[in-house]
PDB file of C-alpha atoms in Angstrom:
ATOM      1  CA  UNK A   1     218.677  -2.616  91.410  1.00 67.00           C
ATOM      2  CA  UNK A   2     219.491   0.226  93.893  1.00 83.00           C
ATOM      3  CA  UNK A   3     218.849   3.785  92.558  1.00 94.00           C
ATOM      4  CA  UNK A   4     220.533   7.095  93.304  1.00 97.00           C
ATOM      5  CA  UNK A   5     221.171   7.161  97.137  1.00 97.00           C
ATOM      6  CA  UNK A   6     221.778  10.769  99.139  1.00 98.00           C
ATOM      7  CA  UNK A   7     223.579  11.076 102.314  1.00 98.00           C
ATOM      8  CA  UNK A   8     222.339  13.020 104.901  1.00 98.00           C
ATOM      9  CA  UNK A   9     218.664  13.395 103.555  1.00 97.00           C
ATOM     10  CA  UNK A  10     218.663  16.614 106.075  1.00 97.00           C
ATOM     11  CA  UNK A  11     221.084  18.579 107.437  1.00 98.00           C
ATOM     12  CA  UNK A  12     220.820  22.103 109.359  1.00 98.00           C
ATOM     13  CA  UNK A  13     223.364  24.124 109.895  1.00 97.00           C
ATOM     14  CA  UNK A  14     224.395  27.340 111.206  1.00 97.00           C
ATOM     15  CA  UNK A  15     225.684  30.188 108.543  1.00 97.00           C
ATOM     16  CA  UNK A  16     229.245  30.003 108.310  1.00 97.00           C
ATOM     17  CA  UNK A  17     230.165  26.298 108.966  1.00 98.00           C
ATOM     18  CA  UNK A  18     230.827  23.668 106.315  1.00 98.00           C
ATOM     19  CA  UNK A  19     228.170  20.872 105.170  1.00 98.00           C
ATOM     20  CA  UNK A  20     229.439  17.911 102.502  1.00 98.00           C
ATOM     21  CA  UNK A  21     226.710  16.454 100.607  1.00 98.00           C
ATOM     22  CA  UNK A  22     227.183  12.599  99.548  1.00 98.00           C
ATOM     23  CA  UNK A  23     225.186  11.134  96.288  1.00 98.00           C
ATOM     24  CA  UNK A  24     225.473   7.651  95.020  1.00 97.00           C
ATOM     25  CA  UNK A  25     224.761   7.344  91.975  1.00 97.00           C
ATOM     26  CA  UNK A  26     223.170   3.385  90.300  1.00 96.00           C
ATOM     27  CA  UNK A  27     225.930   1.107  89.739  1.00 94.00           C
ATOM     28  CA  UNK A  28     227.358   1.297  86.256  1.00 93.00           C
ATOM     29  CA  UNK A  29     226.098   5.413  85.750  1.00 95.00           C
ATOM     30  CA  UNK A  30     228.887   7.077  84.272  1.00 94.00           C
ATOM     31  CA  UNK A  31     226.724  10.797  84.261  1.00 94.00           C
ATOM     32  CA  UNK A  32     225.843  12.130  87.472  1.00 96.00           C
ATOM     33  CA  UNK A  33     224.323  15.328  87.947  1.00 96.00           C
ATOM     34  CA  UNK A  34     223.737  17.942  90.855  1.00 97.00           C
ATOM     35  CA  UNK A  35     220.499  20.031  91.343  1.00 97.00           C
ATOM     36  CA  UNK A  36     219.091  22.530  93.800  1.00 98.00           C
ATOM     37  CA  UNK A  37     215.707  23.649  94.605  1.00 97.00           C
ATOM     38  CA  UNK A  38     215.228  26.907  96.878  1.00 95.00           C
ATOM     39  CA  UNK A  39     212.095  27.476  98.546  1.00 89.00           C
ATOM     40  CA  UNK A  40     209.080  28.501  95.772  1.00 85.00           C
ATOM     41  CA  UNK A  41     211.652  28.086  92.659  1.00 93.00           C
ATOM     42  CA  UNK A  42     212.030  25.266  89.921  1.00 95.00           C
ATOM     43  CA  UNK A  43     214.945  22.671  90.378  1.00 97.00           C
ATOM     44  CA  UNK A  44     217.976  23.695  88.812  1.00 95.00           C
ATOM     45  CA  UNK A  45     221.021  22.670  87.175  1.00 94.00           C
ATOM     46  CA  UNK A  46     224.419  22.804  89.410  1.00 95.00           C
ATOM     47  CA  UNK A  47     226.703  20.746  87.373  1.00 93.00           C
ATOM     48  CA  UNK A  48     227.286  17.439  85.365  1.00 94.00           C
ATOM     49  CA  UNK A  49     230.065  14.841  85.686  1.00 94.00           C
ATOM     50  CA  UNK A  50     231.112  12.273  83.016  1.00 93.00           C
ATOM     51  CA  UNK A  51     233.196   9.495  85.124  1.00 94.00           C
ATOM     52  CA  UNK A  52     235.321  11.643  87.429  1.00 95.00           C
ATOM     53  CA  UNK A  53     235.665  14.325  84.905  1.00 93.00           C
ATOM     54  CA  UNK A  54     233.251  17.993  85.303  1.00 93.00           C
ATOM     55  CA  UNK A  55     231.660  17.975  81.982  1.00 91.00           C
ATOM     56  CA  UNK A  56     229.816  21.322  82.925  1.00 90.00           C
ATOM     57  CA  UNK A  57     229.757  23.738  86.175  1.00 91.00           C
ATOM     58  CA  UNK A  58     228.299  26.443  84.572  1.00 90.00           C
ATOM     59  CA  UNK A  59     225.467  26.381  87.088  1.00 92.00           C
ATOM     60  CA  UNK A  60     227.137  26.588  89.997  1.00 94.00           C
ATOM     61  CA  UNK A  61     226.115  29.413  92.426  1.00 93.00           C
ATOM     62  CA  UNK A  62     230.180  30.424  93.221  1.00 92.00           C
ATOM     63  CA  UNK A  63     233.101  29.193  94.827  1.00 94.00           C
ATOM     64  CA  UNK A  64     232.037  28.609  98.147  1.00 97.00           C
ATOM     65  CA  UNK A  65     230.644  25.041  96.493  1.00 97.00           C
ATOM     66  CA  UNK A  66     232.972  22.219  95.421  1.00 97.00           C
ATOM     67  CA  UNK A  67     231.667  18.997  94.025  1.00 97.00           C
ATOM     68  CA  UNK A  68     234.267  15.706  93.427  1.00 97.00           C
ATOM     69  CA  UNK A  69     233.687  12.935  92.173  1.00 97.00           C
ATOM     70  CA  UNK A  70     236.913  10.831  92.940  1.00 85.00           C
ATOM     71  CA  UNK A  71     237.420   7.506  91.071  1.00 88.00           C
ATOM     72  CA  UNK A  72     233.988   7.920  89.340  1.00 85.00           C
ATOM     73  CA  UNK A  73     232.027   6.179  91.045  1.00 93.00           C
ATOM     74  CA  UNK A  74     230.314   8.312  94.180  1.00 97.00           C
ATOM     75  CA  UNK A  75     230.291  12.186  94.342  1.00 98.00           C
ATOM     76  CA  UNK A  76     230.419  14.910  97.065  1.00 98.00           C
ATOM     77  CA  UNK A  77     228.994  18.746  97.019  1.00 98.00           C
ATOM     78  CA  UNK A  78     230.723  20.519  99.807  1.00 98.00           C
ATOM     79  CA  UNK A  79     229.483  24.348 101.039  1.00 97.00           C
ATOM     80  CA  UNK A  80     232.203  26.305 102.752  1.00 97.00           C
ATOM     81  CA  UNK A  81     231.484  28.372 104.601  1.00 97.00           C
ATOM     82  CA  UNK A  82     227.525  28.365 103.842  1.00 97.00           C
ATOM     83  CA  UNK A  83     225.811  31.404 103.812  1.00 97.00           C
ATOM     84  CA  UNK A  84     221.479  31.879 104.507  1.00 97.00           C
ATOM     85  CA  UNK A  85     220.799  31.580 100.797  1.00 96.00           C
ATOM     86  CA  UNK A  86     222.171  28.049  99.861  1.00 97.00           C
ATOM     87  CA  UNK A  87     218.950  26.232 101.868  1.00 97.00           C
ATOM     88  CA  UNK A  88     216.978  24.565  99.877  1.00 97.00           C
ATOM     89  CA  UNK A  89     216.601  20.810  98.498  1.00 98.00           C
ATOM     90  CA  UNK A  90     220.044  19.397  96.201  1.00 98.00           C
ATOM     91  CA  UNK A  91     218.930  16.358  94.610  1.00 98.00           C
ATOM     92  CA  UNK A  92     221.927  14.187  92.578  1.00 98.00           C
ATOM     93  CA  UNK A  93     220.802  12.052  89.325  1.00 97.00           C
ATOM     94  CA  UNK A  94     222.410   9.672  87.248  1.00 96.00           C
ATOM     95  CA  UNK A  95     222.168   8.478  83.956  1.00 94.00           C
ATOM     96  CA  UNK A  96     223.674   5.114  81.802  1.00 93.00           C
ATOM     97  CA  UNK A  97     224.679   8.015  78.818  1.00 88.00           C
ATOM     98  CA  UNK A  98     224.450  12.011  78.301  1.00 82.00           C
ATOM     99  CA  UNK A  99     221.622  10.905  76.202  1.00 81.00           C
ATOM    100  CA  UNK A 100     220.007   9.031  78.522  1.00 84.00           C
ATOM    101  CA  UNK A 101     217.152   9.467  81.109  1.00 91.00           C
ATOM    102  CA  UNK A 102     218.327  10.938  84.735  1.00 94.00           C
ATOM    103  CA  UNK A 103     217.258   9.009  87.235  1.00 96.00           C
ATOM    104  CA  UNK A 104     216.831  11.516  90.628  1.00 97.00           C
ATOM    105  CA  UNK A 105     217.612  10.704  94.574  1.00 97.00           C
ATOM    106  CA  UNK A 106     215.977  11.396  97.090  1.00 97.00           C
ATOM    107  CA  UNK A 107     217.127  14.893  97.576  1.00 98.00           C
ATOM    108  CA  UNK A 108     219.371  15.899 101.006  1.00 98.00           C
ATOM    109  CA  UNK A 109     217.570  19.316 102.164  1.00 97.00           C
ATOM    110  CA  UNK A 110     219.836  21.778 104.238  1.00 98.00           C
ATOM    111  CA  UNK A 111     218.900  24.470 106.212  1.00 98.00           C
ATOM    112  CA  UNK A 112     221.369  27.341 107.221  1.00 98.00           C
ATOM    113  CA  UNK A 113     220.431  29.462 110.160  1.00 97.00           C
TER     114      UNK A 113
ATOM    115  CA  UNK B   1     217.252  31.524  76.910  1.00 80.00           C
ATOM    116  CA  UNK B   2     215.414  28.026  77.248  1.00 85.00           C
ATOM    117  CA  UNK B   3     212.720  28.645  79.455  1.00 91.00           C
ATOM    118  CA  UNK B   4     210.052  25.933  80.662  1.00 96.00           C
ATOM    119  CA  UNK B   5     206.746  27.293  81.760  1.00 97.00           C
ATOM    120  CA  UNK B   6     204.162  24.946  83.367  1.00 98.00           C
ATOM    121  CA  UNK B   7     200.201  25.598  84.018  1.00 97.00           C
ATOM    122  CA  UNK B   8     198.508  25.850  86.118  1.00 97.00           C
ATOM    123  CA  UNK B   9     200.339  26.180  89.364  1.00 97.00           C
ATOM    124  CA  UNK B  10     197.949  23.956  91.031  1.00 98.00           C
ATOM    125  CA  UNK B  11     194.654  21.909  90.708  1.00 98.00           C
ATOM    126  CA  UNK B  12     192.163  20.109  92.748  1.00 98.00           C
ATOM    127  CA  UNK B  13     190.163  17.308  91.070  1.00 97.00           C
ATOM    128  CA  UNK B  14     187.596  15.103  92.277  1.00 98.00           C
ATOM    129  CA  UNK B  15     188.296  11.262  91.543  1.00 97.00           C
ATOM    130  CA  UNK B  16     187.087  10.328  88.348  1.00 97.00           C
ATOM    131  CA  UNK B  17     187.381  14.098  87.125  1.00 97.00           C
ATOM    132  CA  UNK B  18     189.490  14.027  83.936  1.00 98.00           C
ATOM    133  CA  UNK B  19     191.806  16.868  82.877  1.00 98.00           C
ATOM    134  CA  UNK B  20     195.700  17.712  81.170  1.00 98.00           C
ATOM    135  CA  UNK B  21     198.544  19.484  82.210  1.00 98.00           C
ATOM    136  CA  UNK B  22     200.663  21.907  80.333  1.00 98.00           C
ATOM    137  CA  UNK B  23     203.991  22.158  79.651  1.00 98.00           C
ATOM    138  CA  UNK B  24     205.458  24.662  77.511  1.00 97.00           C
ATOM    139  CA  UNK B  25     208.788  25.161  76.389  1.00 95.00           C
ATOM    140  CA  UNK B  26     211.090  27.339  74.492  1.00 93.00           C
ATOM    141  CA  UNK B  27     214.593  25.821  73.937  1.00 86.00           C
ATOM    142  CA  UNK B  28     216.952  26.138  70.522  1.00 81.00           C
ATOM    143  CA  UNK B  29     216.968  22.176  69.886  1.00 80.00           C
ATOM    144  CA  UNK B  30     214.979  20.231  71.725  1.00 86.00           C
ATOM    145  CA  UNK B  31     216.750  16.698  72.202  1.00 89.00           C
ATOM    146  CA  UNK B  32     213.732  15.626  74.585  1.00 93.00           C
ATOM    147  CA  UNK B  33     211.474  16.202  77.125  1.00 96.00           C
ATOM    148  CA  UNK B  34     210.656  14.562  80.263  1.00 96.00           C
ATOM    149  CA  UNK B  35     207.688  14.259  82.781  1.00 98.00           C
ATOM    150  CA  UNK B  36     208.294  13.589  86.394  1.00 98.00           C
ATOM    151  CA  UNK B  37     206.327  12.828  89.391  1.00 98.00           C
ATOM    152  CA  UNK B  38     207.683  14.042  92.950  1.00 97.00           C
ATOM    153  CA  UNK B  39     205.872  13.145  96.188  1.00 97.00           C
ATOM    154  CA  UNK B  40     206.047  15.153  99.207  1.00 94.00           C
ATOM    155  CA  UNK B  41     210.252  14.876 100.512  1.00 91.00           C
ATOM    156  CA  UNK B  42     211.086  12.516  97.945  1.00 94.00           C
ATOM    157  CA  UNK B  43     212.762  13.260  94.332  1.00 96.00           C
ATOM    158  CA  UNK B  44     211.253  13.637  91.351  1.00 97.00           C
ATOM    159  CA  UNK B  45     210.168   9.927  89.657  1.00 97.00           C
ATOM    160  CA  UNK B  46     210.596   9.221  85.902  1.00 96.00           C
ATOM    161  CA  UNK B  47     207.352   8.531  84.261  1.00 97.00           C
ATOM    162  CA  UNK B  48     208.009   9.377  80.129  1.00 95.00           C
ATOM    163  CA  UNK B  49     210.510  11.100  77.710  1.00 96.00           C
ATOM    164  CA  UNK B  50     208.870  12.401  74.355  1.00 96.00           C
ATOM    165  CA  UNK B  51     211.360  13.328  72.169  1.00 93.00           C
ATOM    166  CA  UNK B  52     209.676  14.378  68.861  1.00 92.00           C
ATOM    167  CA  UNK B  53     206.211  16.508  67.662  1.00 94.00           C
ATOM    168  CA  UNK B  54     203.736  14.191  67.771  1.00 96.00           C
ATOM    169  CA  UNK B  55     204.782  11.501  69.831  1.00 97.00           C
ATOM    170  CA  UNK B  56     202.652   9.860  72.702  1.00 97.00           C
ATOM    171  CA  UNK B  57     203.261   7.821  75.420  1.00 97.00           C
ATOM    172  CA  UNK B  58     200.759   5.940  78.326  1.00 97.00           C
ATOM    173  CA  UNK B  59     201.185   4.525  81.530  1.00 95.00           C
ATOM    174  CA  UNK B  60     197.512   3.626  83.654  1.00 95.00           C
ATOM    175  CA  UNK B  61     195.560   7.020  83.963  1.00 97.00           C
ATOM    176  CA  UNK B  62     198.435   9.079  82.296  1.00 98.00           C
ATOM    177  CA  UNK B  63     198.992  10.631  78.842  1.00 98.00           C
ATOM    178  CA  UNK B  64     201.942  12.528  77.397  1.00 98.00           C
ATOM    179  CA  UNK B  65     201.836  14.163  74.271  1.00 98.00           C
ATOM    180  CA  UNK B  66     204.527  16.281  72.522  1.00 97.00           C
ATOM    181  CA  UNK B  67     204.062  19.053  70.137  1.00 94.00           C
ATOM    182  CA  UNK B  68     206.879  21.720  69.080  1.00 91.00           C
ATOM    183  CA  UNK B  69     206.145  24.102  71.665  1.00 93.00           C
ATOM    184  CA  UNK B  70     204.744  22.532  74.434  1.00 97.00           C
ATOM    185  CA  UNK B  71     203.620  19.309  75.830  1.00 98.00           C
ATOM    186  CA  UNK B  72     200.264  17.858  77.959  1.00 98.00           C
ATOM    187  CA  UNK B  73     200.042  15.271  80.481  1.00 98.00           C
ATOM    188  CA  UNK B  74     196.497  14.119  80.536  1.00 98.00           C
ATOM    189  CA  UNK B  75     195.174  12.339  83.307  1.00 98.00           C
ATOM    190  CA  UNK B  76     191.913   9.956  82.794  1.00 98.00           C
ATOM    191  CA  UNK B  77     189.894   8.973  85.914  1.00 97.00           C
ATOM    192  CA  UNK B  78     192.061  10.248  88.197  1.00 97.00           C
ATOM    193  CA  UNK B  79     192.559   8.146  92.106  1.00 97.00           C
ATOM    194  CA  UNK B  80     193.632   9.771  95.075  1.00 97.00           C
ATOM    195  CA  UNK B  81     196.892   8.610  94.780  1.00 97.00           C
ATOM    196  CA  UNK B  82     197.874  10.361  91.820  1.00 98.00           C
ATOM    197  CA  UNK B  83     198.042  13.715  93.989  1.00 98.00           C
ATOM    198  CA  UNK B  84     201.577  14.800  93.211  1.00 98.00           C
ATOM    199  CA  UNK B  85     203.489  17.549  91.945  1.00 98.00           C
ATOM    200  CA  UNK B  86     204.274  16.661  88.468  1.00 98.00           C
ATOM    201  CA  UNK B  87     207.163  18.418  86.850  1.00 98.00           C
ATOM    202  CA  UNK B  88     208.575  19.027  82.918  1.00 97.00           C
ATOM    203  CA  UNK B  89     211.918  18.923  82.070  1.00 96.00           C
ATOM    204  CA  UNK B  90     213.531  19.451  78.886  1.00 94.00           C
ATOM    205  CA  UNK B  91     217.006  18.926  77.389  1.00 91.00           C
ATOM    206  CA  UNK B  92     218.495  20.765  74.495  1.00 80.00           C
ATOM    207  CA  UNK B  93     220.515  19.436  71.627  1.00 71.00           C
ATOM    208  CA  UNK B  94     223.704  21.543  70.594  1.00 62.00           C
ATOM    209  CA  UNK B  95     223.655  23.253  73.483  1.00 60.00           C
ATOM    210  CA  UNK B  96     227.380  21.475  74.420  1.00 65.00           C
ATOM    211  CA  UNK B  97     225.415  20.188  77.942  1.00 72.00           C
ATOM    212  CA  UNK B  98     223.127  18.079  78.971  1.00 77.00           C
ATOM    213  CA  UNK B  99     221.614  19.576  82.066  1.00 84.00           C
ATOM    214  CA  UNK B 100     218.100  19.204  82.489  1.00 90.00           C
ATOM    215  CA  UNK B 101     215.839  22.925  82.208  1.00 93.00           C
ATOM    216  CA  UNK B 102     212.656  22.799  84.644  1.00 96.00           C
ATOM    217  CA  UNK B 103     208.955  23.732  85.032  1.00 97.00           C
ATOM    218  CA  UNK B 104     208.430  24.867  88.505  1.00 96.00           C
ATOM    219  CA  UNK B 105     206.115  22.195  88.256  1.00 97.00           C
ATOM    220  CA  UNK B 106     202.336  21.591  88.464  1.00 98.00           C
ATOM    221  CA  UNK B 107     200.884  20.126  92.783  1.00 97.00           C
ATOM    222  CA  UNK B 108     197.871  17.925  91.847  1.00 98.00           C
ATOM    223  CA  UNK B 109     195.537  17.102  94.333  1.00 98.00           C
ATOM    224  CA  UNK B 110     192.694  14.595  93.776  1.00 98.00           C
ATOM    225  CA  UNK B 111     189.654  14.488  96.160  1.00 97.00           C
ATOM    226  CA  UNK B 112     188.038  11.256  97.276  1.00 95.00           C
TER     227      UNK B 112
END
């Protein structure tokens, strides 16, 4: 079975432009999550989606980032315009039930110069 | 405010050289808590969920044990190839989410 797949795994940019994030999530996951890691912090929470529905976005940094999840099956974090302070590592995980382990990706890091 | 604190930072081991990571926590309801394993540029790997005082699990060389304020990952005989950063999540219950609250995690390294 495939697990969580991210698309690009890297990605620099220059401040300013726009960078979409892709995560797959395993076949048949109705919860997938966002994450970010900055440089010397813990990985934290962006938001949570049951199906194609945001169950929580509380953790999202502003609204220069906008996450989708059309038809409920794969999801996209977009950063427009991004700014220095939004590099870092975003990993996506999925999980069968809110309950439920999260399985992680791979992570897609992004650098803004 | 749930908070997740892990110790130490970092530790070097020689293989063979037994010792336990720490993992403590301080969340309103905890629904469970999770240990994961994340090599250099990958993500984090799932390697146990506890989810009550006093509950233990094992896989090979590793050890996870739950109490109500914090948890240890013990690691017997140790290989080279355990050198990781392992990291602690936890999930509370009521909380009306589900996110996952992290340890900044704990970089093993384990000398041949």
């Amino acid at each position: 079975e495939a697990g969580v797949t991210q698309f690009p795994s890297h990605s620099v940019i220059e401040k300013g432009q726009t960078v979409t994030l892709r995560c797959d999530p395993i076949s048949g996951h109705d919860n997938l999550y966002w994450y970010r890691r900055v440089m010397g912090k813990e990985i934290k929470f962006l938001l949570h989606f049951v199906k194609e529905s945001k169950q929580d976005e509380s953790g999202m940094p502003n609204n220069r980032f906008l996450a989708e999840r059309t038809g409920g099956t794969y999801s996209t974090l977009k950063v427009q315009p991004a700014e220095l302070e939004d590099s870092g590592v975003y990993f996506c995980a999925s999980s069968l039930d809110y309950i439920e382990t999260q399985y992680f990706g791979p992570g897609t890091r992004l650098l803004v110069l | 405010e749930d908070q997740v604190t892990q110790s130490p930072e970092a530790l070097r081991l020689q293989e063979g050289e037994s010792s336990s990571l720490n993992c403590s926590y301080t969340v309103s309801g905890l629904r469970g808590l999770f240990w994961y394993r994340q090599d250099p540029g990958k993500g984090p790997e799932f390697l146990f969920t506890l989810y009550s005082a006093g509950e233990e699990k094992e896989k090979e060389r590793l050890k996870a044990t739950l109490t109500k304020k914090e948890s240890f990952l013990h690691i017997t005989a140790p290989k080279p190839e355990d050198s990781a950063t392992y990291l602690c999540a936890v999930q509370a219950r009521g909380s009306g989410t589900y996110k996952y609250i992290f340890g900044t995690g704990t970089r093993l390294k384990v000398l041949a």
